[in-house]
Every structure is written in structure tokens, then in C-alpha cells.
């Protein structure tokens, strides 16, 4: 059963080594992410599942100790998912797959905060999954242990300004506002109702992960809190907790 969740953005720029001279611009987002992970630790879960946008249609599972890298961004930095000393099963080919960038950012956040509270697993979900598919995945994850926590990675629109990756789209700000409201209110119906086509046009990476969260939270009775919301670089970032 889901006992807590944290929602965080997933830009590689969240990692200071990647952001370099621009690192201070995301200090507030990093601080909010740290607070959100504190809520997960306080819930004392039996298992933590990190959910984020994946490279494949998915869902693709990544066991504890799966590795990720930021070398593609010109930084000599590698990360590992989960607790120090955690091990994937012998011969588990899944552990040889590199983490998608969003799960690598999550692994960095967990390492930064010294996560050692529960075993960790990663799940990548592709933007092609329907809301119903996402909800089903979420329900399966929530049923995986007596006390499950989710760390849900994903960005809102990338079309908030003229210099944004997706250029300015007037639909972006209202879309992001509804996402922020739904995450802050733990509004499952609103998250599952997000328009998949519009999300794709606005270059939203978090739609499928948020809908997995909505499915996992069914019947859990969790309340939400929005800790951070902003759009640096024209991309919508939100941090929220459910507990």
C-alpha cells in the first residue's frame, strides 16, 4: 500500500556539476527536493520505487544498484540507484542497463540525501502509455509491499517562454497551473484526466509518471502539499509531497 510519495522535477541541471555556473539558479528546487525526500524517510517504507519517464515504452524495471551517468552532459559523474551495498540478483541483465536520465537524477538525489531507509527499485514509463495503463502500473507497484513509497520524477511543460526548449505556447501556463494544483491537492482524478496529446505537444515529461502515482494512491487517503513551483529556463518544475 502506498504510504507516501514525493514528486520532483528531473532536469539534469538539478545536478550542480551539470549546471556548472548556473547551479545557484536551482538551489530552491534542490532544497525542496531534499525536504520532499525527508517526508519519504519519515514514512518508514518497506520499499521505495522511483518512477520517471523512460527511454522505452515501458514499464521498464531497474533493480537496486542499477547505474546511471551524466557523462553525456560532459560531466565525469556516475550514480547508482539505491543504498550503498545494495545488489541486483546475480546474472540480472536488467542491472546492466543504464538508468534513463530522469532516474539518474533521482539516484543523485537519493545519494545526496544519504538514503538508506529501504530497498529501492526504478521504473521507467514511456509517454506512449495511456492513463489507464499508467494507473494499472501504479496499482501494481502499490501492492508490491506492505508500506510502499514513490519518488516520482517528471517536468511540466517546456513551452513557458520564448527561450524555452519548446518555444512559447500560450497553453503551457494553464496546463502547468492545473498540474501544480492537482499535485498539491493529491487530486487523483485531475491527474488521470491530463490530456495526453496536449502533454506531448507541450513536451511534458511528467504526465505518465504522475498518472502512475494517481493509480498507486487509489484508496490510500493521502493528502498533498506543493512545496515548490517555478519555470526557470521556460520549463515547469514542481515539487510536492503526499502523505
Coordinates of N, CA and C in Angstrom, one line a residue:
X1 N 0.9 -1.2 0.0 CA 0.0 0.0 0.0 C 0.9 1.2 0.0
X2 N 0.4 2.2 -0.7 CA 1.2 3.5 -0.8 C 1.0 4.3 0.5
X3 N 2.2 4.6 1.2 CA 2.1 5.4 2.4 C 2.7 6.8 2.3
X4 N 3.4 7.1 1.2 CA 3.9 8.4 1.0 C 4.5 8.5 -0.4
X5 N 4.5 9.7 -0.9 CA 5.1 10.0 -2.3 C 5.7 11.3 -2.3
X6 N 6.8 11.5 -3.1 CA 7.4 12.7 -3.4 C 7.5 12.9 -4.9
X7 N 7.1 14.1 -5.3 CA 7.2 14.5 -6.7 C 8.3 15.5 -6.9
X8 N 9.2 15.2 -7.8 CA 10.3 16.1 -8.1 C 10.6 16.3 -9.6
X9 N 11.1 17.4 -10.0 CA 11.5 17.6 -11.4 C 12.7 16.8 -11.7
X10 N 13.0 16.6 -13.0 CA 14.1 15.7 -13.4 C 15.1 16.3 -14.4
X11 N 15.3 17.6 -14.4 CA 16.3 18.1 -15.3 C 17.7 17.7 -14.9
X12 N 18.6 17.3 -15.8 CA 20.0 17.1 -15.3 C 20.6 18.3 -14.7
X13 N 20.1 19.5 -15.1 CA 20.6 20.7 -14.5 C 20.4 20.8 -12.9
X14 N 19.6 19.9 -12.4 CA 19.4 19.8 -11.0 C 20.7 19.4 -10.3
X15 N 21.6 18.7 -11.0 CA 22.9 18.2 -10.5 C 23.9 19.4 -10.7
X16 N 24.4 19.9 -9.6 CA 25.3 21.1 -9.8 C 26.4 21.0 -10.7
X17 N 27.0 19.8 -10.8 CA 28.1 19.6 -11.7 C 27.7 19.8 -13.2
X18 N 26.5 19.4 -13.5 CA 26.0 19.6 -14.8 C 25.6 21.1 -15.1
X19 N 25.0 21.7 -14.1 CA 24.6 23.1 -14.2 C 25.8 24.1 -14.2
X20 N 26.9 23.6 -13.6 CA 28.1 24.5 -13.5 C 27.8 25.9 -13.0
X21 N 28.1 26.9 -13.7 CA 28.0 28.3 -13.2 C 26.5 28.7 -13.0
X22 N 25.6 27.9 -13.6 CA 24.2 28.3 -13.3 C 23.6 27.5 -12.2
X23 N 24.4 26.7 -11.4 CA 23.9 25.9 -10.4 C 23.0 26.6 -9.3
X24 N 23.4 27.9 -8.9 CA 22.6 28.5 -7.8 C 21.2 28.8 -8.3
X25 N 20.9 28.9 -9.6 CA 19.6 29.2 -10.0 C 18.5 28.1 -9.6
X26 N 19.0 26.9 -9.3 CA 18.1 25.8 -8.9 C 18.2 25.4 -7.5
X27 N 18.9 26.3 -6.7 CA 19.1 26.0 -5.3 C 17.8 25.8 -4.5
X28 N 16.8 26.6 -4.8 CA 15.5 26.5 -4.2 C 14.8 25.1 -4.5
X29 N 14.9 24.7 -5.8 CA 14.3 23.5 -6.2 C 15.0 22.3 -5.5
X30 N 16.4 22.4 -5.4 CA 17.1 21.3 -4.7 C 16.7 21.2 -3.3
X31 N 16.6 22.3 -2.6 CA 16.2 22.3 -1.2 C 14.8 21.7 -1.0
X32 N 13.9 22.0 -1.9 CA 12.5 21.5 -1.9 C 12.6 20.0 -2.1
X33 N 13.4 19.5 -3.0 CA 13.5 18.1 -3.2 C 14.1 17.4 -2.0
X34 N 15.0 18.0 -1.3 CA 15.6 17.4 -0.1 C 14.5 17.3 1.0
X35 N 13.6 18.3 1.1 CA 12.5 18.3 2.1 C 11.5 17.2 1.7
X36 N 11.3 17.0 0.4 CA 10.3 16.0 -0.1 C 10.8 14.6 0.3
X37 N 12.1 14.4 0.1 CA 12.7 13.1 0.4 C 12.7 12.8 1.9
X38 N 12.7 13.9 2.7 CA 12.6 13.7 4.1 C 11.2 13.2 4.5
X39 N 10.2 13.6 3.8 CA 8.8 13.0 4.0 C 8.8 11.5 3.7
X40 N 9.5 11.1 2.7 CA 9.5 9.7 2.3 C 10.2 8.9 3.5
X41 N 11.3 9.4 3.9 CA 12.0 8.7 5.0 C 11.2 8.6 6.3
X42 N 10.5 9.7 6.6 CA 9.6 9.7 7.8 C 8.5 8.7 7.7
X43 N 8.1 8.3 6.5 CA 7.0 7.4 6.4 C 7.5 5.9 6.7
X44 N 8.8 5.7 6.8 CA 9.3 4.4 7.1 C 8.8 3.3 6.1
X45 N 9.0 3.5 4.8 CA 8.5 2.5 3.9 C 9.3 1.2 3.9
X46 N 8.7 0.1 3.5 CA 9.4 -1.2 3.3 C 10.1 -1.2 1.9
X47 N 9.6 -0.4 1.0 CA 10.2 -0.3 -0.4 C 10.0 1.1 -0.9
X48 N 11.0 1.6 -1.6 CA 10.9 2.8 -2.4 C 11.0 2.5 -3.9
X49 N 10.0 3.0 -4.6 CA 10.0 2.8 -6.1 C 10.2 4.2 -6.7
X50 N 11.2 4.4 -7.5 CA 11.4 5.6 -8.2 C 10.8 5.4 -9.6
X51 N 9.9 6.3 -10.0 CA 9.1 6.3 -11.2 C 9.5 7.5 -12.0
X52 N 9.9 7.4 -13.3 CA 10.2 8.5 -14.1 C 10.0 8.2 -15.6
X53 N 10.1 9.2 -16.4 CA 10.0 9.0 -17.9 C 11.1 8.1 -18.3
X54 N 10.8 7.1 -19.1 CA 11.8 6.1 -19.6 C 12.1 6.3 -21.1
X55 N 13.2 5.6 -21.5 CA 13.6 5.7 -22.9 C 12.8 4.7 -23.7
X56 N 12.2 3.7 -23.1 CA 11.4 2.7 -23.9 C 9.9 2.9 -23.5
X57 N 9.0 2.2 -24.3 CA 7.6 2.4 -24.0 C 7.3 2.0 -22.5
X58 N 7.9 0.9 -22.1 CA 7.8 0.5 -20.7 C 6.5 -0.1 -20.3
X59 N 6.3 -0.4 -19.0 CA 7.2 0.0 -18.0 C 8.5 -0.9 -18.0
X60 N 9.6 -0.3 -17.8 CA 10.9 -0.9 -17.7 C 11.4 -0.8 -16.2
X61 N 11.8 -2.0 -15.7 CA 12.2 -2.0 -14.3 C 13.7 -2.0 -14.2
X62 N 14.2 -1.3 -13.2 CA 15.7 -1.2 -12.9 C 15.9 -1.5 -11.5
X63 N 16.6 -2.7 -11.2 CA 16.8 -3.1 -9.8 C 17.7 -2.2 -9.1
X64 N 17.7 -2.4 -7.8 CA 18.7 -1.7 -6.9 C 20.1 -1.9 -7.4
X65 N 20.9 -0.9 -7.4 CA 22.3 -0.9 -7.8 C 22.5 -0.6 -9.3
X66 N 21.4 -0.5 -10.1 CA 21.5 -0.1 -11.5 C 22.2 1.3 -11.5
X67 N 23.0 1.4 -12.6 CA 23.9 2.6 -12.7 C 23.4 3.6 -13.7
X68 N 23.7 4.8 -13.5 CA 23.5 5.9 -14.4 C 24.7 6.8 -14.5
X69 N 24.7 7.7 -15.5 CA 25.8 8.5 -15.7 C 25.4 9.9 -16.3
X70 N 26.2 10.9 -16.0 CA 26.0 12.2 -16.6 C 27.1 12.6 -17.5
X71 N 27.8 11.5 -18.0 CA 28.9 11.8 -18.9 C 28.4 12.3 -20.3
X72 N 27.2 12.0 -20.6 CA 26.6 12.5 -21.8 C 26.4 14.1 -21.8
X73 N 26.5 14.6 -20.6 CA 26.4 16.1 -20.4 C 27.7 16.7 -20.2
X74 N 28.8 15.9 -20.4 CA 30.1 16.5 -20.3 C 30.7 16.5 -18.9
X75 N 30.1 15.7 -18.0 CA 30.4 15.6 -16.6 C 30.9 14.2 -16.2
X76 N 32.0 14.1 -15.6 CA 32.5 12.8 -15.2 C 31.9 12.4 -13.8
X77 N 30.6 12.0 -13.9 CA 29.9 11.7 -12.7 C 29.0 10.5 -13.0
X78 N 29.1 9.5 -12.2 CA 28.3 8.3 -12.2 C 27.5 8.2 -10.9
X79 N 26.3 7.5 -11.0 CA 25.4 7.3 -9.9 C 25.0 5.9 -9.9
X80 N 24.5 5.5 -8.7 CA 23.9 4.1 -8.5 C 22.6 4.2 -7.8
X81 N 21.6 3.5 -8.2 CA 20.3 3.6 -7.7 C 20.2 2.8 -6.4
X82 N 19.9 3.5 -5.3 CA 19.7 2.7 -4.0 C 20.8 2.8 -3.0
X83 N 20.6 2.0 -2.0 CA 21.5 2.0 -0.9 C 22.9 1.5 -1.2
X84 N 23.9 2.1 -0.5 CA 25.3 1.5 -0.6 C 25.2 0.1 -0.2
X85 N 25.8 -0.8 -1.0 CA 25.8 -2.2 -0.7 C 24.6 -3.0 -1.3
X86 N 23.6 -2.3 -1.8 CA 22.5 -3.0 -2.4 C 23.0 -3.7 -3.7
X87 N 22.4 -4.8 -3.9 CA 22.9 -5.6 -5.1 C 21.7 -6.2 -5.9
X88 N 21.8 -6.1 -7.2 CA 20.8 -6.8 -8.0 C 21.1 -8.3 -8.0
X89 N 20.1 -9.1 -8.4 CA 20.3 -10.5 -8.4 C 21.5 -10.9 -9.3
X90 N 22.2 -12.0 -9.0 CA 23.2 -12.5 -9.8 C 22.7 -12.8 -11.2
X91 N 23.4 -12.3 -12.2 CA 23.0 -12.6 -13.6 C 21.8 -11.8 -14.1
X92 N 21.4 -10.8 -13.3 CA 20.2 -9.9 -13.7 C 20.7 -9.0 -14.7
X93 N 20.2 -9.2 -16.0 CA 20.7 -8.4 -17.1 C 20.1 -7.0 -17.0
X94 N 19.0 -6.8 -16.2 CA 18.4 -5.5 -16.1 C 19.4 -4.5 -15.4
X95 N 20.2 -5.1 -14.5 CA 21.1 -4.2 -13.8 C 22.2 -3.6 -14.7
X96 N 22.4 -4.2 -15.9 CA 23.4 -3.8 -16.8 C 22.9 -2.6 -17.7
X97 N 21.6 -2.4 -17.7 CA 21.0 -1.3 -18.5 C 21.3 0.0 -17.7
X98 N 21.7 1.0 -18.5 CA 21.9 2.4 -17.9 C 20.5 3.0 -17.5
X99 N 20.5 3.7 -16.4 CA 19.3 4.4 -16.0 C 18.9 5.5 -17.0
X100 N 17.7 5.6 -17.3 CA 17.3 6.8 -18.1 C 17.7 8.1 -17.3
X101 N 17.8 9.2 -18.0 CA 18.3 10.4 -17.3 C 17.5 10.8 -16.1
X102 N 16.2 10.6 -16.2 CA 15.3 11.0 -15.0 C 15.6 10.2 -13.8
X103 N 15.8 8.9 -14.0 CA 16.1 8.0 -12.9 C 17.5 8.2 -12.4
X104 N 18.4 8.7 -13.3 CA 19.8 9.0 -12.8 C 19.7 10.2 -11.9
X105 N 18.9 11.2 -12.3 CA 18.7 12.4 -11.4 C 18.2 12.0 -10.0
X106 N 17.2 11.0 -10.1 CA 16.6 10.5 -8.8 C 17.7 9.8 -8.0
X107 N 18.6 9.0 -8.6 CA 19.6 8.4 -7.9 C 20.6 9.4 -7.3
X108 N 20.8 10.5 -8.0 CA 21.7 11.5 -7.5 C 21.0 12.1 -6.2
X109 N 19.7 12.4 -6.3 CA 19.0 13.0 -5.2 C 19.1 12.0 -3.9
X110 N 18.9 10.7 -4.2 CA 19.0 9.8 -3.1 C 20.4 9.7 -2.5
X111 N 21.4 9.7 -3.3 CA 22.8 9.7 -2.8 C 23.0 11.0 -2.0
X112 N 22.6 12.1 -2.5 CA 22.8 13.4 -1.9 C 22.2 13.5 -0.5
X113 N 21.1 12.8 -0.3 CA 20.4 12.9 1.0 C 20.7 11.7 1.8
X114 N 21.6 10.8 1.3 CA 22.0 9.6 2.1 C 20.9 8.6 2.4
X115 N 20.1 8.4 1.4 CA 19.0 7.4 1.5 C 19.6 6.0 1.9
X116 N 19.0 5.5 3.0 CA 19.4 4.2 3.5 C 18.2 3.5 4.2
X117 N 17.0 4.0 3.9 CA 15.9 3.6 4.7 C 15.2 2.3 4.2
X118 N 15.3 2.0 2.9 CA 14.5 0.9 2.4 C 15.2 0.5 1.0
X119 N 14.9 -0.7 0.6 CA 15.4 -1.1 -0.8 C 14.7 -0.2 -1.8
X120 N 15.4 0.0 -2.9 CA 15.0 0.9 -4.0 C 14.9 0.2 -5.3
X121 N 13.8 0.5 -6.1 CA 13.7 -0.1 -7.4 C 13.3 1.1 -8.3
X122 N 13.7 1.1 -9.6 CA 13.4 2.1 -10.6 C 12.4 1.5 -11.6
X123 N 11.5 2.4 -12.0 CA 10.5 2.0 -13.1 C 10.5 3.2 -14.1
X124 N 10.8 2.9 -15.3 CA 10.7 3.9 -16.4 C 9.4 3.7 -17.2
X125 N 8.7 4.8 -17.4 CA 7.4 4.7 -18.2 C 7.5 5.6 -19.4
X126 N 7.1 5.1 -20.5 CA 7.1 5.9 -21.7 C 5.9 6.8 -21.9
X127 N 6.0 7.8 -22.7 CA 4.9 8.7 -22.9 C 3.8 8.1 -23.7
X128 N 4.1 6.9 -24.3 CA 3.0 6.2 -25.1 C 2.0 5.5 -24.2
X129 N 2.3 5.3 -22.9 CA 1.3 4.6 -22.1 C 0.1 5.5 -21.9
X130 N -1.1 4.8 -21.9 CA -2.3 5.5 -21.7 C -2.5 5.8 -20.2
X131 N -3.4 6.7 -19.9 CA -3.7 6.9 -18.5 C -4.1 5.7 -17.8
X132 N -4.9 4.8 -18.4 CA -5.3 3.6 -17.8 C -4.2 2.6 -17.6
X133 N -3.3 2.6 -18.5 CA -2.1 1.7 -18.4 C -1.2 2.2 -17.2
X134 N -1.1 3.6 -17.1 CA -0.3 4.1 -16.0 C -0.9 3.8 -14.7
X135 N -2.2 4.0 -14.6 CA -2.9 3.7 -13.3 C -2.8 2.2 -12.9
X136 N -2.8 1.3 -13.9 CA -2.6 -0.1 -13.6 C -1.2 -0.4 -13.1
X137 N -0.2 0.3 -13.7 CA 1.2 0.1 -13.2 C 1.2 0.6 -11.8
X138 N 0.6 1.8 -11.5 CA 0.7 2.3 -10.1 C 0.0 1.4 -9.1
X139 N -1.1 0.8 -9.5 CA -1.8 -0.1 -8.5 C -0.9 -1.3 -8.3
X140 N -0.2 -1.8 -9.3 CA 0.7 -3.0 -9.1 C 1.9 -2.6 -8.2
X141 N 2.4 -1.4 -8.4 CA 3.5 -1.0 -7.5 C 3.1 -0.9 -6.1
X142 N 1.9 -0.3 -5.9 CA 1.4 -0.1 -4.5 C 1.2 -1.4 -3.8
X143 N 0.9 -2.4 -4.6 CA 0.6 -3.7 -4.0 C 1.9 -4.6 -3.7
X144 N 3.0 -4.0 -4.1 CA 4.3 -4.8 -4.0 C 4.8 -5.0 -2.6
X145 N 4.4 -4.2 -1.6 CA 4.9 -4.4 -0.3 C 3.8 -3.8 0.7
X146 N 4.0 -4.0 2.0 CA 3.0 -3.5 2.9 C 3.1 -2.0 3.0
X147 N 4.3 -1.4 2.9 CA 4.4 0.0 3.0 C 5.3 0.5 1.9
X148 N 4.7 1.0 0.8 CA 5.4 1.5 -0.4 C 5.5 3.0 -0.4
X149 N 6.6 3.5 -0.8 CA 6.7 4.9 -1.1 C 7.2 5.1 -2.5
X150 N 6.8 6.2 -3.1 CA 7.1 6.5 -4.5 C 7.9 7.8 -4.6
X151 N 9.0 7.8 -5.3 CA 9.6 9.1 -5.7 C 9.4 9.2 -7.2
X152 N 8.6 10.2 -7.5 CA 8.0 10.4 -8.9 C 8.7 11.6 -9.6
X153 N 9.4 11.3 -10.7 CA 10.2 12.3 -11.4 C 9.5 12.7 -12.6
X154 N 9.5 14.0 -12.9 CA 8.9 14.5 -14.2 C 8.8 16.0 -14.2
X155 N 8.9 16.6 -15.4 CA 8.8 18.0 -15.6 C 7.4 18.3 -16.2
X156 N 7.0 19.5 -16.0 CA 5.8 20.0 -16.6 C 6.2 20.5 -18.0
X157 N 5.5 21.5 -18.5 CA 5.7 21.9 -19.9 C 7.1 22.5 -20.1
X158 N 7.5 22.4 -21.4 CA 8.8 23.0 -21.7 C 8.5 24.2 -22.7
X159 N 7.4 24.9 -22.5 CA 7.0 25.9 -23.5 C 6.5 27.2 -22.8
X160 N 7.1 27.5 -21.7 CA 6.6 28.7 -21.0 C 7.2 30.0 -21.4
X161 N 8.3 30.1 -22.2 CA 8.8 31.3 -22.6 C 9.3 31.2 -24.0
X162 N 9.7 32.3 -24.6 CA 10.3 32.3 -26.0 C 11.5 31.5 -26.1
X163 N 12.3 31.5 -25.0 CA 13.6 30.8 -25.0 C 13.5 29.4 -24.5
X164 N 12.3 28.9 -24.2 CA 12.1 27.6 -23.7 C 12.5 26.5 -24.7
X165 N 12.8 25.3 -24.4 CA 13.1 24.3 -25.4 C 12.0 24.1 -26.4
X166 N 10.8 24.3 -26.0 CA 9.7 24.1 -27.0 C 9.1 25.4 -27.5
X167 N 9.8 26.5 -27.2 CA 9.3 27.9 -27.6 C 8.0 28.2 -26.8
X168 N 7.5 29.4 -26.9 CA 6.3 29.8 -26.1 C 5.0 29.2 -26.7
X169 N 4.3 28.6 -25.8 CA 2.9 28.1 -26.2 C 2.0 28.7 -25.1
X170 N 1.0 29.4 -25.5 CA 0.1 30.0 -24.5 C -0.7 29.0 -23.7
X171 N -0.7 27.8 -24.1 CA -1.5 26.7 -23.4 C -0.6 26.2 -22.2
X172 N 0.7 26.5 -22.2 CA 1.6 25.9 -21.2 C 1.3 26.3 -19.8
X173 N 1.2 27.6 -19.6 CA 1.0 28.1 -18.2 C -0.3 27.6 -17.6
X174 N -1.5 27.6 -18.3 CA -2.6 27.0 -17.7 C -2.5 25.5 -17.4
X175 N -1.8 24.8 -18.3 CA -1.6 23.3 -18.1 C -0.8 23.1 -16.8
X176 N 0.3 23.9 -16.7 CA 1.2 23.7 -15.5 C 0.5 24.1 -14.2
X177 N -0.4 25.2 -14.3 CA -1.1 25.6 -13.1 C -2.0 24.5 -12.6
X178 N -2.7 23.8 -13.6 CA -3.6 22.7 -13.2 C -2.8 21.5 -12.6
X179 N -1.6 21.2 -13.2 CA -0.7 20.2 -12.7 C -0.3 20.5 -11.2
X180 N 0.1 21.8 -11.0 CA 0.5 22.2 -9.7 C -0.6 22.1 -8.7
X181 N -1.8 22.5 -9.1 CA -3.0 22.4 -8.2 C -3.3 20.9 -7.9
X182 N -3.3 20.1 -8.9 CA -3.6 18.6 -8.7 C -2.5 18.0 -7.8
X183 N -1.3 18.3 -8.0 CA -0.2 17.6 -7.2 C -0.3 18.1 -5.7
X184 N -0.6 19.4 -5.6 CA -0.7 20.0 -4.2 C -2.0 19.5 -3.5
X185 N -3.0 19.1 -4.2 CA -4.2 18.7 -3.6 C -4.4 17.1 -3.6
X186 N -3.4 16.4 -4.1 CA -3.5 15.0 -4.3 C -4.8 14.6 -5.0
X187 N -5.0 15.3 -6.1 CA -6.3 15.1 -6.9 C -6.0 14.0 -7.9
X188 N -6.4 12.8 -7.6 CA -6.1 11.7 -8.5 C -6.9 11.8 -9.8
X189 N -8.2 12.2 -9.7 CA -9.0 12.3 -10.9 C -8.4 13.3 -11.9
X190 N -8.0 14.5 -11.4 CA -7.4 15.5 -12.2 C -6.1 15.0 -12.9
X191 N -5.3 14.3 -12.2 CA -4.0 13.8 -12.8 C -4.3 12.8 -13.9
X192 N -5.3 11.9 -13.7 CA -5.6 10.9 -14.7 C -6.3 11.5 -15.9
X193 N -6.9 12.7 -15.7 CA -7.6 13.4 -16.8 C -6.7 14.3 -17.6
X194 N -5.4 14.3 -17.3 CA -4.5 15.2 -18.1 C -4.5 14.7 -19.6
X195 N -4.6 15.6 -20.5 CA -4.7 15.3 -21.9 C -3.3 14.8 -22.4
X196 N -3.3 13.6 -22.9 CA -2.0 13.0 -23.3 C -1.5 13.7 -24.6
X197 N -2.4 14.1 -25.5 CA -1.9 14.7 -26.7 C -1.4 16.1 -26.4
X198 N -2.1 16.9 -25.6 CA -1.6 18.2 -25.2 C -0.3 18.1 -24.5
X199 N -0.2 17.2 -23.5 CA 1.1 17.0 -22.8 C 2.2 16.7 -23.8
X200 N 2.0 15.9 -24.8 CA 3.1 15.6 -25.7 C 3.4 16.9 -26.5
X201 N 2.5 17.7 -26.9 CA 2.7 18.9 -27.7 C 3.5 19.9 -26.8
X202 N 3.2 19.9 -25.5 CA 3.9 20.9 -24.6 C 5.2 20.3 -24.1
X203 N 5.6 19.1 -24.5 CA 6.9 18.5 -24.1 C 6.9 18.3 -22.6
X204 N 5.8 17.7 -22.1 CA 5.7 17.4 -20.7 C 6.2 16.0 -20.4
X205 N 7.3 15.9 -19.6 CA 7.8 14.6 -19.4 C 7.2 13.9 -18.2
X206 N 6.4 14.6 -17.4 CA 5.9 14.0 -16.1 C 4.5 13.4 -16.2
X207 N 3.8 13.5 -17.4 CA 2.4 13.1 -17.4 C 2.3 11.6 -17.0
X208 N 3.0 10.7 -17.7 CA 2.9 9.3 -17.4 C 3.3 9.0 -15.9
X209 N 4.4 9.5 -15.4 CA 4.8 9.2 -14.0 C 3.7 9.7 -13.0
X210 N 3.2 10.9 -13.3 CA 2.1 11.4 -12.4 C 0.9 10.6 -12.4
X211 N 0.6 10.0 -13.6 CA -0.6 9.1 -13.6 C -0.3 7.8 -13.0
X212 N 0.9 7.3 -13.0 CA 1.3 6.1 -12.2 C 1.0 6.4 -10.7
X213 N 1.5 7.6 -10.3 CA 1.2 8.0 -8.9 C -0.3 8.0 -8.6
X214 N -1.1 8.5 -9.4 CA -2.5 8.5 -9.2 C -3.1 7.1 -9.0
X215 N -2.6 6.2 -9.9 CA -3.1 4.8 -9.7 C -2.6 4.2 -8.4
X216 N -1.4 4.5 -8.0 CA -0.8 3.9 -6.8 C -1.6 4.4 -5.6
X217 N -2.0 5.7 -5.6 CA -2.6 6.3 -4.5 C -4.1 6.0 -4.3
X218 N -4.7 5.2 -5.2 CA -6.1 4.9 -5.1 C -6.4 4.2 -3.8
X219 N -7.3 4.7 -3.0 CA -7.7 4.1 -1.7 C -6.7 4.4 -0.6
X220 N -5.7 5.1 -0.8 CA -4.7 5.3 0.2 C -5.0 6.5 1.1
X221 N -5.9 7.4 0.7 CA -6.3 8.5 1.5 C -5.2 9.5 1.8
X222 N -4.3 9.7 0.9 CA -3.2 10.6 1.2 C -3.5 12.1 0.9
X223 N -3.0 13.0 1.6 CA -3.1 14.4 1.4 C -1.9 15.0 0.7
X224 N -2.0 16.1 0.0 CA -0.9 16.6 -0.8 C -0.4 18.0 -0.3
X225 N 0.8 18.3 -0.6 CA 1.4 19.6 -0.3 C 2.3 20.0 -1.4
X226 N 2.1 21.2 -2.0 CA 3.0 21.7 -3.0 C 4.1 22.5 -2.4
X227 N 5.4 22.1 -2.5 CA 6.5 22.7 -1.9 C 7.2 23.7 -2.8
X228 N 7.1 23.6 -4.1 CA 7.9 24.4 -5.0 C 7.2 24.4 -6.3
X229 N 7.1 25.5 -7.0 CA 6.6 25.6 -8.4 C 7.3 26.8 -9.0
X230 N 7.9 26.6 -10.2 CA 8.6 27.7 -10.9 C 8.8 27.2 -12.3
X231 N 9.3 28.1 -13.2 CA 9.6 27.8 -14.5 C 10.9 28.4 -15.0
X232 N 12.0 28.1 -14.3 CA 13.3 28.6 -14.8 C 13.6 27.9 -16.2
X233 N 14.2 28.7 -17.0 CA 14.5 28.2 -18.4 C 13.3 27.9 -19.2
X234 N 12.1 28.4 -18.8 CA 10.9 28.2 -19.5 C 10.3 26.8 -19.4
X235 N 10.8 26.0 -18.4 CA 10.3 24.7 -18.1 C 9.6 24.6 -16.8
X236 N 8.5 24.0 -16.7 CA 7.8 24.0 -15.4 C 8.3 22.9 -14.5
X237 N 8.7 23.3 -13.3 CA 9.2 22.4 -12.3 C 8.3 22.5 -11.1
X238 N 7.9 21.3 -10.5 CA 7.1 21.3 -9.3 C 7.6 20.2 -8.3
X239 N 7.6 20.5 -7.1 CA 7.9 19.6 -6.0 C 6.7 19.5 -5.1
X240 N 6.3 18.3 -4.8 CA 5.2 18.1 -3.9 C 5.4 16.8 -3.1
X241 N 4.6 16.7 -2.0 CA 4.6 15.5 -1.2 C 3.2 15.1 -0.9
X242 N 3.0 13.8 -0.8 CA 1.8 13.2 -0.5 C 2.0 12.3 0.7
X243 N 1.2 12.4 1.8 CA 1.4 11.6 3.0 C 0.1 11.6 3.8

